[in-house]
Structures are given as C-alpha cells and as structure tokens.
Coordinates of C-alpha atoms in Angstrom, one line a residue:
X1 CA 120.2 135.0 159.9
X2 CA 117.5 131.9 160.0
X3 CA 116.9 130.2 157.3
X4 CA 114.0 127.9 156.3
X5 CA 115.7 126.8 153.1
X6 CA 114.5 123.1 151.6
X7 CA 117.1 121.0 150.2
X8 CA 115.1 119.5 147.3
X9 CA 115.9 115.9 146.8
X10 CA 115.6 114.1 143.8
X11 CA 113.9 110.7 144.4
X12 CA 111.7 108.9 142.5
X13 CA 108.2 110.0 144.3
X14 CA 108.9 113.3 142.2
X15 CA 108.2 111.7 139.1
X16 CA 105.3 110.3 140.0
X17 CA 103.5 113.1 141.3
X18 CA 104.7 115.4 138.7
X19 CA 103.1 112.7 136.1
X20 CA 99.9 112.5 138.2
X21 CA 99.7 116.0 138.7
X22 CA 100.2 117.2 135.3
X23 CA 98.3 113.9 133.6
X24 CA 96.1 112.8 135.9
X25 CA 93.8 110.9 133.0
X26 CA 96.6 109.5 130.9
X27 CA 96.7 105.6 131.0
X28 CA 98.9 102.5 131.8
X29 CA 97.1 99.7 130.4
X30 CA 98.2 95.7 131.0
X31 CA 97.0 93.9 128.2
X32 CA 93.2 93.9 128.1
X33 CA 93.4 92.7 132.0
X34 CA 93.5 96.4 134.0
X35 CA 93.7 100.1 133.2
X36 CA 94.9 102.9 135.6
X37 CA 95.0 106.6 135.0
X38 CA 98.2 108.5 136.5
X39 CA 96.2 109.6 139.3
X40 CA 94.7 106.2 140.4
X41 CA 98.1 104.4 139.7
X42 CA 99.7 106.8 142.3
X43 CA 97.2 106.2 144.7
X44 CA 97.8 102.4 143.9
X45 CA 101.1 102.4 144.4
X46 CA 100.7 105.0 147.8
X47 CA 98.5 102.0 149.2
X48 CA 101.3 99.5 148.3
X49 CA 103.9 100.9 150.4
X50 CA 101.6 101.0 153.5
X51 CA 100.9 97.4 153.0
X52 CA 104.9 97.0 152.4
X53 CA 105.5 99.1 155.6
X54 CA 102.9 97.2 157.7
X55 CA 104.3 93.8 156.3
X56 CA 107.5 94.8 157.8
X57 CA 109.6 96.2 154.9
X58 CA 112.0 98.7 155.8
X59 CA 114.8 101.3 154.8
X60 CA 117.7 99.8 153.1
X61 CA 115.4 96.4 152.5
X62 CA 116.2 94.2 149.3
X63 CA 112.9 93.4 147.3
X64 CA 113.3 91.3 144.6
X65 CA 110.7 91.2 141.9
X66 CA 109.8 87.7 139.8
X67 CA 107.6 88.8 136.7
X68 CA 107.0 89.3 133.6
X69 CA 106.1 93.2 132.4
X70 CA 102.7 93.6 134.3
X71 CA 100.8 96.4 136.2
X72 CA 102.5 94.3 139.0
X73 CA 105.8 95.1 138.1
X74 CA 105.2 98.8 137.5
X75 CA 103.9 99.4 140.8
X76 CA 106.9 98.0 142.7
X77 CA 109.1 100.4 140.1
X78 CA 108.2 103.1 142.4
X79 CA 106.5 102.0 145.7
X80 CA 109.8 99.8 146.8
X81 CA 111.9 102.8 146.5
X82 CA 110.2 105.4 147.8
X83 CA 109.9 103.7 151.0
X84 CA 113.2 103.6 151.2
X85 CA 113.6 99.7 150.2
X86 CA 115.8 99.0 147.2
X87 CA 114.4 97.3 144.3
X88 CA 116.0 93.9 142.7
X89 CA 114.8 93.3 139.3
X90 CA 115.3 89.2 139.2
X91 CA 116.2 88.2 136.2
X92 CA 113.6 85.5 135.5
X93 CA 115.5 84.0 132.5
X94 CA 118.4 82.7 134.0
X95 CA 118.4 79.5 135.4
X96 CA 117.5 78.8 139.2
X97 CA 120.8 78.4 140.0
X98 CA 121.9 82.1 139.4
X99 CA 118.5 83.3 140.1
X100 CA 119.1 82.1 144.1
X101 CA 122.8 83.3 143.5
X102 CA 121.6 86.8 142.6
X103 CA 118.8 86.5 145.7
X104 CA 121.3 85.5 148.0
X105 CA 124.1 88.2 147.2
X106 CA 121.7 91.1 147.2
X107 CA 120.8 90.0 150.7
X108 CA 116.7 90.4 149.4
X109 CA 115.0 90.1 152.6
X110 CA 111.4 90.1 150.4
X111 CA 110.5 88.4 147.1
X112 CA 107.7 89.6 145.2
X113 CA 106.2 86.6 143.0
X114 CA 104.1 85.8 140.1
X115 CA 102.2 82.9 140.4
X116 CA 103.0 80.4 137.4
X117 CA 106.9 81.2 139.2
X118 CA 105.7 79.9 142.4
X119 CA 106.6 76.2 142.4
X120 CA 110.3 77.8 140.6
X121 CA 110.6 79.5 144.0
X122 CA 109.4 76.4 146.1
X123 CA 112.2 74.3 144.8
X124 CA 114.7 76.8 145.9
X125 CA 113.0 77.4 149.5
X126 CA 115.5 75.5 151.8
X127 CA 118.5 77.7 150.2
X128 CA 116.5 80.9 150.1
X129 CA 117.6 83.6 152.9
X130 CA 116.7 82.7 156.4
X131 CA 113.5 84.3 157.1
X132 CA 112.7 86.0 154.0
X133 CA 109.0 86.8 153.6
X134 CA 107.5 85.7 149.8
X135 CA 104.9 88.1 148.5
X136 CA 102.4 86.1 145.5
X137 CA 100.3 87.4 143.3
X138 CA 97.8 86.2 140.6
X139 CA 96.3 88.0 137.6
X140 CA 92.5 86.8 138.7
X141 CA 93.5 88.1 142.1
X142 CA 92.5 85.0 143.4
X143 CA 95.3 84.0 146.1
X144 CA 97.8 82.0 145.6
X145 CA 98.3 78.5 147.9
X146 CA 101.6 77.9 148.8
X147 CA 103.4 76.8 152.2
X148 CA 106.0 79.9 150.9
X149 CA 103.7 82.7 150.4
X150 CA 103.7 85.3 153.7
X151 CA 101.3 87.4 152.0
X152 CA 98.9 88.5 149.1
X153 CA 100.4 91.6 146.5
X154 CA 96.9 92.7 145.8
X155 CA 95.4 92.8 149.6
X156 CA 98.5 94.7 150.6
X157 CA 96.9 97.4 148.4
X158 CA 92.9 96.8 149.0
X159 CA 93.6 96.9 152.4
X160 CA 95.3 99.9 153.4
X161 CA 95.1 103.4 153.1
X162 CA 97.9 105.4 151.0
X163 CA 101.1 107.0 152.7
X164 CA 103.4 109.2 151.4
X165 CA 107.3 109.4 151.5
X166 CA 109.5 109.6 154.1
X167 CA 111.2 112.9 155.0
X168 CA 114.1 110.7 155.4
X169 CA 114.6 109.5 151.8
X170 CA 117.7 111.1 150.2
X171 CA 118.7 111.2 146.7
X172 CA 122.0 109.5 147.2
X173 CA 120.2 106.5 148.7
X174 CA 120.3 103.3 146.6
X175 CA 116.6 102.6 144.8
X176 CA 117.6 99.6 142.6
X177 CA 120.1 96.6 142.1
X178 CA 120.1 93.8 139.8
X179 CA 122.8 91.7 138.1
X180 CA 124.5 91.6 134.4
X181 CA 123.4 89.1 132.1
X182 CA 126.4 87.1 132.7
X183 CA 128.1 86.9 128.9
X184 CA 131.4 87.9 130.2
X185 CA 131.7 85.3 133.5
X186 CA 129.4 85.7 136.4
X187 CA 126.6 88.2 136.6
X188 CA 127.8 91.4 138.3
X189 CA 125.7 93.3 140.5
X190 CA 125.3 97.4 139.8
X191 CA 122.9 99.6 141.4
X192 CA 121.7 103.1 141.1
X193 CA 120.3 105.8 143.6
X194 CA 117.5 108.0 143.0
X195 CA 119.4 110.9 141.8
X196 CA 121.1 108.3 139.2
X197 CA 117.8 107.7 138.1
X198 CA 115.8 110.7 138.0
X199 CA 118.6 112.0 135.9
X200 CA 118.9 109.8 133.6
X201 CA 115.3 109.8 133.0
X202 CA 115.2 113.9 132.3
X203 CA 117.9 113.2 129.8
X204 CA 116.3 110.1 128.0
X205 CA 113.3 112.3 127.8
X206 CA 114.6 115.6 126.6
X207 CA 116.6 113.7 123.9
X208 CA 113.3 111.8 122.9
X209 CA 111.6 114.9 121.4
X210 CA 114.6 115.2 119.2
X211 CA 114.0 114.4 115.7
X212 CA 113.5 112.3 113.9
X213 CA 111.3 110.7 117.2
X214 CA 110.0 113.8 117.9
X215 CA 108.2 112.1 121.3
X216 CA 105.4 114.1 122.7
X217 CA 102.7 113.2 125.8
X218 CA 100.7 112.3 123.1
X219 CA 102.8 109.3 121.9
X220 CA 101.9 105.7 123.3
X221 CA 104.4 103.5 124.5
X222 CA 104.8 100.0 124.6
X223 CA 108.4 99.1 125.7
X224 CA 109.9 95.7 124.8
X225 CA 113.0 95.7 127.0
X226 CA 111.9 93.3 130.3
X227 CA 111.4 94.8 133.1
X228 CA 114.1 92.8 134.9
X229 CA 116.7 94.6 132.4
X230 CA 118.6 97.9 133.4
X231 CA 114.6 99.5 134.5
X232 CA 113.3 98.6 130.9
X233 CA 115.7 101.1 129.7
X234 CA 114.2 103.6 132.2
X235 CA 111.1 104.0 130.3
X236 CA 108.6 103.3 133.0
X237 CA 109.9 106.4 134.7
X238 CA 110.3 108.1 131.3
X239 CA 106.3 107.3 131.0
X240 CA 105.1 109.2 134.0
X241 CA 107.3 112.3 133.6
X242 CA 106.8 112.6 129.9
X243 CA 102.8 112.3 130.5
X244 CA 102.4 109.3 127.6
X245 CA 100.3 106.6 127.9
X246 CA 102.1 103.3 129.0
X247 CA 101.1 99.9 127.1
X248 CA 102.3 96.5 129.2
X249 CA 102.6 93.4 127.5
X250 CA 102.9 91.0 130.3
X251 CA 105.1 87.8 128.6
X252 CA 105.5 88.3 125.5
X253 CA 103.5 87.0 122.8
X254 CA 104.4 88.2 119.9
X255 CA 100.8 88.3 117.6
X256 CA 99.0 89.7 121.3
X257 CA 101.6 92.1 120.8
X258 CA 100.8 93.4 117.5
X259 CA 96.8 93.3 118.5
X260 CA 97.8 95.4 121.1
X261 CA 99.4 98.0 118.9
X262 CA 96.8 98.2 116.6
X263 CA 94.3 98.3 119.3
X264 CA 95.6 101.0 122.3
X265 CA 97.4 103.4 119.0
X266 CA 101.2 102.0 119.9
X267 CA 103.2 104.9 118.5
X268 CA 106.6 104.3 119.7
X269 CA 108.4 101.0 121.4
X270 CA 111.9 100.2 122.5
X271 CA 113.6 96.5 122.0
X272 CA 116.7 94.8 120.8
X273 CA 117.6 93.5 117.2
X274 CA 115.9 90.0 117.9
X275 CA 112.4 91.8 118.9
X276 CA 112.1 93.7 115.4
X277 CA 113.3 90.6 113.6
X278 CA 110.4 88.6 115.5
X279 CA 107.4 90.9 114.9
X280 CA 108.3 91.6 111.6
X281 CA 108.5 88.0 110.8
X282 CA 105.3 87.2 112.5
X283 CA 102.5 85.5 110.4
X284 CA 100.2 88.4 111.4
X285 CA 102.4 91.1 110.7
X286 CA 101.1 92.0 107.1
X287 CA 97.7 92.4 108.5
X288 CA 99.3 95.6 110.7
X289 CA 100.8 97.9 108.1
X290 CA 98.8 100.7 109.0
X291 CA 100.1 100.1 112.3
X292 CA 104.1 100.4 110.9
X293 CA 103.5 103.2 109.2
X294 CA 102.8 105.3 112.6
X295 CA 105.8 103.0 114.7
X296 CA 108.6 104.9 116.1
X297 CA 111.5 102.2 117.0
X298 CA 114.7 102.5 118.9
X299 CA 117.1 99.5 119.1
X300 CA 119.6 99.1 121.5
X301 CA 121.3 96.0 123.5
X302 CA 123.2 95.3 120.3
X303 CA 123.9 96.4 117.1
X304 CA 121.4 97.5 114.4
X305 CA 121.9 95.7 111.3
X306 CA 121.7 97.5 108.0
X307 CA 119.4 95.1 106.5
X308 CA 117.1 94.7 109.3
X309 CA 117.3 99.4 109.8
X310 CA 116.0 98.8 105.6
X311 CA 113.3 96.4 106.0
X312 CA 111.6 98.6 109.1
X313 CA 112.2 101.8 106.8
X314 CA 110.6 99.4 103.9
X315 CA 107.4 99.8 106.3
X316 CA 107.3 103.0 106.9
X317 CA 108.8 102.5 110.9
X318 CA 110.8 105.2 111.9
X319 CA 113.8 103.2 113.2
X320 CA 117.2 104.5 115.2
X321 CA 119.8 102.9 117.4
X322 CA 121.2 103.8 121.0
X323 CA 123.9 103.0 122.9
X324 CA 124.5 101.6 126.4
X325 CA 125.3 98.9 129.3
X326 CA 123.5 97.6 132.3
X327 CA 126.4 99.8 133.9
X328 CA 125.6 102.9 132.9
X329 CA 121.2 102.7 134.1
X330 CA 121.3 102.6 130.8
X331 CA 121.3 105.2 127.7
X332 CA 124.4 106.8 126.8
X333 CA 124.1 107.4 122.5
X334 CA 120.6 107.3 120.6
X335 CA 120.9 108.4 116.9
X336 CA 118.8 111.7 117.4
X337 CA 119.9 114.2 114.7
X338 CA 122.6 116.9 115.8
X339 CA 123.0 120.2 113.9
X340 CA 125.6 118.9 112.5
X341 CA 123.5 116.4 110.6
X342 CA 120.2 117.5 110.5
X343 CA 121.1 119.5 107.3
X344 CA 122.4 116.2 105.7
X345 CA 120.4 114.5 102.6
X346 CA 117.8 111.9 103.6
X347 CA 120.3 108.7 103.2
X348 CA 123.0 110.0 104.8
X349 CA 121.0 111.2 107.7
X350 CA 119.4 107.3 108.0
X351 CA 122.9 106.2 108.1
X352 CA 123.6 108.0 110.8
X353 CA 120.3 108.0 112.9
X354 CA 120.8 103.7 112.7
X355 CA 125.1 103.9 113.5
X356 CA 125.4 103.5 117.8
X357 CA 124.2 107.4 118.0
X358 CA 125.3 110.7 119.9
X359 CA 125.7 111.3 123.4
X360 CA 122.3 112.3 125.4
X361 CA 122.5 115.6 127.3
X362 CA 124.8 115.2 130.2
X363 CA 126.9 112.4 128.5
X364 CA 131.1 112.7 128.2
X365 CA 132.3 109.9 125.9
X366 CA 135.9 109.7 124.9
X367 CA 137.2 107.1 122.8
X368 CA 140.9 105.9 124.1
X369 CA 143.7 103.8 123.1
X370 CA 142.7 100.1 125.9
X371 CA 146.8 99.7 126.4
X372 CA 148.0 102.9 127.2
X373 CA 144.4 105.3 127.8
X374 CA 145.5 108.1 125.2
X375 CA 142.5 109.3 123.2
X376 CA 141.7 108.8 119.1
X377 CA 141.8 111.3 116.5
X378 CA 137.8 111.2 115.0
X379 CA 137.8 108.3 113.0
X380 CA 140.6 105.9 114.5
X381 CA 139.1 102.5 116.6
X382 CA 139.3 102.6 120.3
X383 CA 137.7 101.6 123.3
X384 CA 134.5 103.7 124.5
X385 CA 135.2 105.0 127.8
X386 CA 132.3 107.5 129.6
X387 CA 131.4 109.7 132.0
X388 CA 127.4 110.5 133.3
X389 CA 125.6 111.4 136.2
X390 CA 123.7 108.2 136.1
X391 CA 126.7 105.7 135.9
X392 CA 126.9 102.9 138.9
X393 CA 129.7 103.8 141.3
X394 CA 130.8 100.2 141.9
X395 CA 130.4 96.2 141.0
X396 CA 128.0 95.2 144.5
X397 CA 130.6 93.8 146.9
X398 CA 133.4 93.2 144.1
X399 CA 136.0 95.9 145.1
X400 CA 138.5 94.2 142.2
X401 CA 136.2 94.6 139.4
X402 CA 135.1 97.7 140.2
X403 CA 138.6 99.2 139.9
X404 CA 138.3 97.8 136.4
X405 CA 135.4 99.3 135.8
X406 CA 136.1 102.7 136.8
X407 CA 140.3 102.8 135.8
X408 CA 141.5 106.2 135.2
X409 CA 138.0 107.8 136.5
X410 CA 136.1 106.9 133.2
X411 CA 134.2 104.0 133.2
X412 CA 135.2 101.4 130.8
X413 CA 132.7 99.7 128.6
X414 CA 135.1 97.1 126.7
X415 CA 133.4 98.3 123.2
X416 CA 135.6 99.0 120.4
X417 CA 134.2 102.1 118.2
X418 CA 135.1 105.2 116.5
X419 CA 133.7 108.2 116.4
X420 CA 132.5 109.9 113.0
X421 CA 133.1 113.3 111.9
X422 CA 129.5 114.7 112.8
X423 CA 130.0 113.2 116.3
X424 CA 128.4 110.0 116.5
X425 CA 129.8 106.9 117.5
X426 CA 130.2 103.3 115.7
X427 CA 131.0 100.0 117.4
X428 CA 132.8 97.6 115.6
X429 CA 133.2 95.1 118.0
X430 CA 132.9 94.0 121.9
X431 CA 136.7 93.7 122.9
X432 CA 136.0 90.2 124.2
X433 CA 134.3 89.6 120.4
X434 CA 137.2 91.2 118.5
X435 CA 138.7 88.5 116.3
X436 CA 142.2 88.9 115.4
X437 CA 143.2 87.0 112.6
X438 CA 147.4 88.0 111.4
X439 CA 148.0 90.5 113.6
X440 CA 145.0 92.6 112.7
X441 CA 141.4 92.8 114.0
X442 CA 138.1 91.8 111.6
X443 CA 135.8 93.9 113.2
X444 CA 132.5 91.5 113.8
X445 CA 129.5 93.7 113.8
X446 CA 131.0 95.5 110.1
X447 CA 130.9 92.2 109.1
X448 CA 127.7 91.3 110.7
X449 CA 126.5 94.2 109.2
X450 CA 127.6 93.8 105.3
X451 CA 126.1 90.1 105.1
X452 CA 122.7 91.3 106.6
X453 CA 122.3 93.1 103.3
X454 CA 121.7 89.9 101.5
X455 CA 118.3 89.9 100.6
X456 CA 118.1 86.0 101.7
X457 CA 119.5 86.4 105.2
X458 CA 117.4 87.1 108.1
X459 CA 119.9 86.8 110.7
X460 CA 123.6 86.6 111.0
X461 CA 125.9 86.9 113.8
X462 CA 130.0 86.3 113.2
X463 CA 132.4 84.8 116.1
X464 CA 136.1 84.0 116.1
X465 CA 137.4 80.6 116.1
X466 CA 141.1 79.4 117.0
X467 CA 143.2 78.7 113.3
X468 CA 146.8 77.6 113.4
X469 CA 147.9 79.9 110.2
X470 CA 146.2 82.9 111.2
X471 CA 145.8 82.8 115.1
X472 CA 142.0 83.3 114.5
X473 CA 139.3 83.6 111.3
X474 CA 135.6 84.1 111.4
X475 CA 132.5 81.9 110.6
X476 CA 129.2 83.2 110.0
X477 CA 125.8 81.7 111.6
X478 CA 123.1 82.5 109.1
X479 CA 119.4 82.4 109.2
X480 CA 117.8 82.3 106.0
X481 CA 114.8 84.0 104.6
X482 CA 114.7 81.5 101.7
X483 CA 117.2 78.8 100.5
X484 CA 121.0 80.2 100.3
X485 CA 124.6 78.5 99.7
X486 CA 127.8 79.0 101.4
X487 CA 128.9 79.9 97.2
X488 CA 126.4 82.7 96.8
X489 CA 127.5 84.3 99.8
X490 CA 131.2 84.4 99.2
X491 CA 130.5 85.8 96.3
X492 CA 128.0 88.7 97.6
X493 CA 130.8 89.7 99.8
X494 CA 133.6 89.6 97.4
X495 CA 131.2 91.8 95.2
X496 CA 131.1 94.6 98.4
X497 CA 135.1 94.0 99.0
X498 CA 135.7 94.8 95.5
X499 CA 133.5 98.3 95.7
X500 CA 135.8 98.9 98.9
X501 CA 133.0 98.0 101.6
X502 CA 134.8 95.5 103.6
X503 CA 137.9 93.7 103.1
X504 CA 139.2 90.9 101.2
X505 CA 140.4 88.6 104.1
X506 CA 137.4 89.3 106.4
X507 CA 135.4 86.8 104.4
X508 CA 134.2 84.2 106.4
X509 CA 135.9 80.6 106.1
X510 CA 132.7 78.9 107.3
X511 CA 128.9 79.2 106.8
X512 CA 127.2 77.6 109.0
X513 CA 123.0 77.8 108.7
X514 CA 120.7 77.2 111.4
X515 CA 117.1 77.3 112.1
X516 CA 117.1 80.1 115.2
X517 CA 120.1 82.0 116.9
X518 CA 120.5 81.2 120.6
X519 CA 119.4 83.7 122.7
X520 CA 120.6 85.3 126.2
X521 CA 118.6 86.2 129.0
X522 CA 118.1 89.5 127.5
X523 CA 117.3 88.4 124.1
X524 CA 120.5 89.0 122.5
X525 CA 122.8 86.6 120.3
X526 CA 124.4 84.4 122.3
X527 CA 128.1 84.3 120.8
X528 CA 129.2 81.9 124.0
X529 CA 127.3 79.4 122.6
X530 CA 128.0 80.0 118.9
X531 CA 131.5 79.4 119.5
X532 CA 130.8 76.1 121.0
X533 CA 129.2 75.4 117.8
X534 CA 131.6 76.5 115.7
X535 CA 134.1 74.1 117.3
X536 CA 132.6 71.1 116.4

C-alpha cells in the first residue's frame, strides 16, 4: 500500500511560525530603537536568510554572532538555523585571544558584527579563517567602513525577498555551538540540534505556567542572561512559542533597564545572582516599586542566596531558582511548586521555590556516589548526574572529555547536592569548589548562604585555601551594605552554629572585604580569581 506519510521534523522554523501564526501582533521591542510584531519579525528574518543564502552561506556553515542582546541578535537566533547554517553565539566577554580561539575551532566561515566590535575584529584579521566573509551592522543603519566588512546585516534584509526552509533541514541537524565560560580550564565547545532545542523549549515553557510563575502570553519578558550564553537560557525561543511580548536591552545599562520595565509593563525576567544584586542596588531603584511588586524573577547560573531570595520578597518580586549548565542547553530544575509542596505553609514553600528546584518535564536526575557511581538515599550529598532530551552529545572535537562527560550514560555535572524529601534538589558545592578541611567537606554555597543573612552584607562568596593543620579552611570575600568587622561576623555565625544552622568549624578564618566581586564572562563570581587573592 502507498503511503504519503510526512515525517514531521522538529526544527526551529516551527516555532516561529506557530508564534506568528497564533500572535501575529505581539511585540519584540529593542530599547526604544525598533519594534516588530510576530508577523513582521518572521518576515524579517525570512528576508535574512535569502540575503544569507545569496551572500553564499550554506548547510552545515558556522556563523558566529558579535553583539550585545539586540533585534540583531534575535534574528540570527532563527534565520542561521533554519537555513541550515549553525549558529555560534561568540562570547564577547572573553578576551580576543579566546574569542579568535573559539572562531577558529568552530571553523565559522561568517562573522556577524556589531559596529563598536569592529576595530576588536580588525585587530584579529590576519589570524581570522582564510576567506571568511565579516557581516557589520550599525544601530542607525548607516554602514559601517571597514577594509573587513563583506557585507551590510540590514541590506541583506531590505534587499531581498523572504524564502522559506529547506525541505532538507532535519531535526537531528546541528543549529547552535558555542563554548563554556572557561572556569574549569579551556572553554569547551557543546552544540545542540533542532530537536535539542525545540524540546527543551516545550519543557521550559510548560513548567513556566507552574506556580508560583504562573507565565501566560500575556506576561512580558525581558531576559537578562546574554545572548551569547546557552541561547539566553532558551528564552528567545520560549518568547515566540509562548506568544509573550519580548523586551531587548541591548548592553546592559542597568537604570535604562529599570525605565524599560516600568515603561513596556516588564512582568517577568531571567538573570544570575549578580543581576538582582545590581538592579536592586541601583540609585533609581526606589523610584520603581510599583514596578517590583508585578516582577516575576528566576535565578540561575549560580546559587540563590537567602538574603538576596528575602530582599526581592521584601519588594514584593516573586523570586525562584533553577538549575543548569551550558551542557545541558540549559534548564534542568526551576523551583516551580510540585504536589508535594504546594500544600506546604507559605515559608516553607519560599524555601523550597528559592533551593536549586525540581526537574522540568522530561528531566531524569539521579544523585550518585562520584567514586564508585551508586546512587544516594534522599538526603545524603552526591554528585548530580542527568539525563534529557536536550543534553549535548559530545565536547566539539574533544573525544577525551566527552567520555567524561557522558561516563556511565548519564551526563555528569561535577555539582555536589542532595535531594530533599519533596523532590527538589540543593547544591552545596561545585566539586572543583568543595573545600576539604580534616578529612571532611565545608560545603561553600551553605556557607555562602548563612553569612548572606547578615543584614550588613551585600555579597559574599567563600573559597578554599591551602592550610598545613587542616589540608584546607575557608575565607570569606564580603561586600558590605554598611561598615562591618571581621568580629561581628564571627560572632553572627557562631550565633546560627549554636541554633544548629551550620557548623562550628566552618567558620571562616579570614574576612577579607572588598569594594566589587570579580566577575566571569557570564557574570558570575569568579572564585579563580578570589583564590589568587586569598593567597596573598
């Protein structure tokens, strides 16, 4: 018997024409500069891969992208891979060095550049891949002089007529690379096909709607994650299936930023520790209460602290963690509420929605013994090892590390945690951060966690240094709110030893205060660097 069957593949196109389809008048607005509805921004991007295709750019091409989080950058999210071209988000933060590294070992073939990163890029040209063709861009759309520049972003677009995808494109076909930020050695590159990615981004949507979000089309986004990191946490795909409009800051600017939630409605953003602490502690931000009081948050990239979760509850911001790693595209946890805990009082329930979270739909996460692989009882400290449709297969041409990576057939995230008894995880500590100190491990992030509770601390982070007695003891980096003493401190945390909240001997033996925390390309605390203080 013939058959006419259609093998539906799932590629990227299908969530923009379900979003333009379905909310063909929703917005994505870059700062006050330009504004697209779904329907147009398809179109947009439709026009963009005919001027791509006519430039050259083929199936299997590397594109890299050098930006900040623009309308620019949006429109390469889907119009590089659905012509078949894979997508390299450069990260713009590292130094030129790795930036060419990371250029080079993806083999791009096509760098898509902001202007003001021009003359980075012409510095780099005579090491730059033989023949590679520089795309450049401005936000006046006036074009950019350079000997480098092959070719104008916005006349690819004005200038040619939309196309649509490929019968060719498959599922399993790769749609993005980029590289790790590089605290544990060399960046590592991981990419993700279209199926990786439109699955991921049904699951980070379903689990959005879950309370205490509770995301609908009607919510408006404005993701703080850069665009160079793990897709922004997948949220500009999240954006057009979901139907919401889609806020872009461009580089961020931290009192623009809180104009632009008070002026385009910002319900709902996504960012690391370091963001929250930034806008809160803006100048400006007393003038935007009413603005907090309507502000969903989710933090990820690194632990929550306790103080920080109170502050943003303080507000009225509905705040809760998640979970995951460039490796895995990336959400794994978020602290939605289960059954098991939406019955809980109101405090317990905060506690839980701000610990690392639950698995999203389609998420296996065991929590193993790291020498021998044997899994924990709930409640005993292990190493997080997963399973998801979405996770990357491999390290990019690093055969070694991948078997690392994947060992056993779980991917292994080098996190120590436990899980709880209504199912949610808590890190303790990176493995790499764990400081052992006579035998037995102080877990950092508790610790982290118990002197952010200090009403005169703004910021803490806690690393291991080498001792002679004890093999290793912690010091504390503190930012203060107001003035505080290494004396007041000690005693603070003897206080919460002696009500059985951390232990005795986990006390730091060293306070050291400082102005600002050093940062790493994706805004987290650098604890490389922190050790290097600590030393002298």
């Amino acid at each position: 018997m013939s058959s006419e069957y259609y093998e539906y593949q799932l590629t990227i196109d299908k969530i923009l024409d379900s979003g333009s389809r379905s909310f063909p008048n929703r917005e994505i607005v870059y700062r006050d500069i330009r504004r697209y509805t779904f329907s147009s921004f398809s179109d947009s991007v439709k026009r963009l891969m005919s001027g791509l295709k006519k430039l050259g750019v083929k199936k299997g091409d590397r594109v890299g992208v050098i930006d900040w989080d623009t309308d620019v950058y949006f429109h390469t999210y889907y119009a590089i891979p659905m012509l078949g071209s894979v997508l390299h988000t450069v990260n713009i933060r590292y130094p030129l060095e790795l930036i060419v590294k990371t250029i080079l070992h993806a083999e791009d073939k096509y760098l898509i550049v902001r202007d003001e990163f021009v003359p980075l890029i012409e510095k780099a040209a005579n090491i730059m891949p033989v023949g590679m063709k520089v795309i450049t861009y401005s936000d006046n759309k006036e074009k950019v002089k350079s000997p480098i520049s092959s070719a104008d972003f916005w006349e690819l677009i004005e200038s040619n007529e939309p196309i649509e995808v490929s019968e060719d494109l498959k599922e399993n076909d790769m749609a993005t690379i980029f590289y790790t930020s590089g605290t544990t050695g060399e960046p590592k590159g991981v990419w993700f096909s279209h199926r990786k990615i439109v699955l991921h981004t049904l699951s980070v949507s379903l689990v959005g709607a879950r309370a205490p979000l509770n995301l609908t089309s009607n919510d408006v986004y404005l993701i703080l994650v850069p665009m160079f990191h793990v897709h922004a946490w997948g949220y500009p795909y999240v954006a057009l299936l979901s139907g919401v409009k889609y806020v872009l800051p461009g580089k961020y600017d931290y009192g623009l930023i809180l104009k632009l939630m008070d002026k385009e409605k910002v319900t709902y953003s996504a960012m690391v520790p370091t963001i929250l602490y930034l806008i809160l502690s803006h100048p400006d931000a007393p003038k935007y209460a009413h603005v907090f009081k309507r502000w969903k948050v989710t933090i990820g990239g690194s632990a929550l602290p306790e103080g920080l979760a109170k502050k943003a509850k303080e507000l009225g911001i509905t705040v809760i963690a998640g979970y995951g790693l460039s490796e895995t595209c990336p959400v794994l946890t978020t602290g939605y509420y289960n059954s098991l805990v939406e019955g809980l009082d109101e405090e317990k329930k905060f506690m839980e929605q701000i610990s690392t979270g639950a698995p999203i739909p389609l998420v296996q996460i065991k929590i193993v013994d790291p020498s021998t692989g044997e899994e924990k009882e709930r409640g005993k400290i292990g190493e997080i090892v997963v399973r998801a449709p979405w996770l990357t297969q491999e390290y990019y041409k690093d055969p070694e590390k991948t078997k690392s990576l994947w060992k056993g057939g779980w991917l292994h995230t080098g996190d120590l945690a436990y899980m709880d008894e209504y199912g949610y995880l808590h890190i303790v500590d990176r493995e790499k951060d764990a400081i052992k100190s006579g035998g037995e491990f102080i877990p950092s992030l508790l610790l982290e966690n118990a002197i952010s509770l200090h009403p005169k601390v703004s910021q803490v982070a806690v690393v291991g240094i080498k001792d002679e007695k004890w093999g290793e003891r912690p010091v504390a980096f503190i930012v203060p709110k107001e003035p505080i003493n290494e004396e007041e401190l000690r005693q603070f945390l003897l206080n919460l030893a002696n009500e059985g909240k951390i232990q005795k001997w986990w006390i730091p033996d060293k306070f050291i205060f400082i102005n600002s925390m050093p940062l790493t390309s994706t805004n987290k605390i650098d604890k490389k660097v922190l050790r290097e203080m600590a030393q002298k």
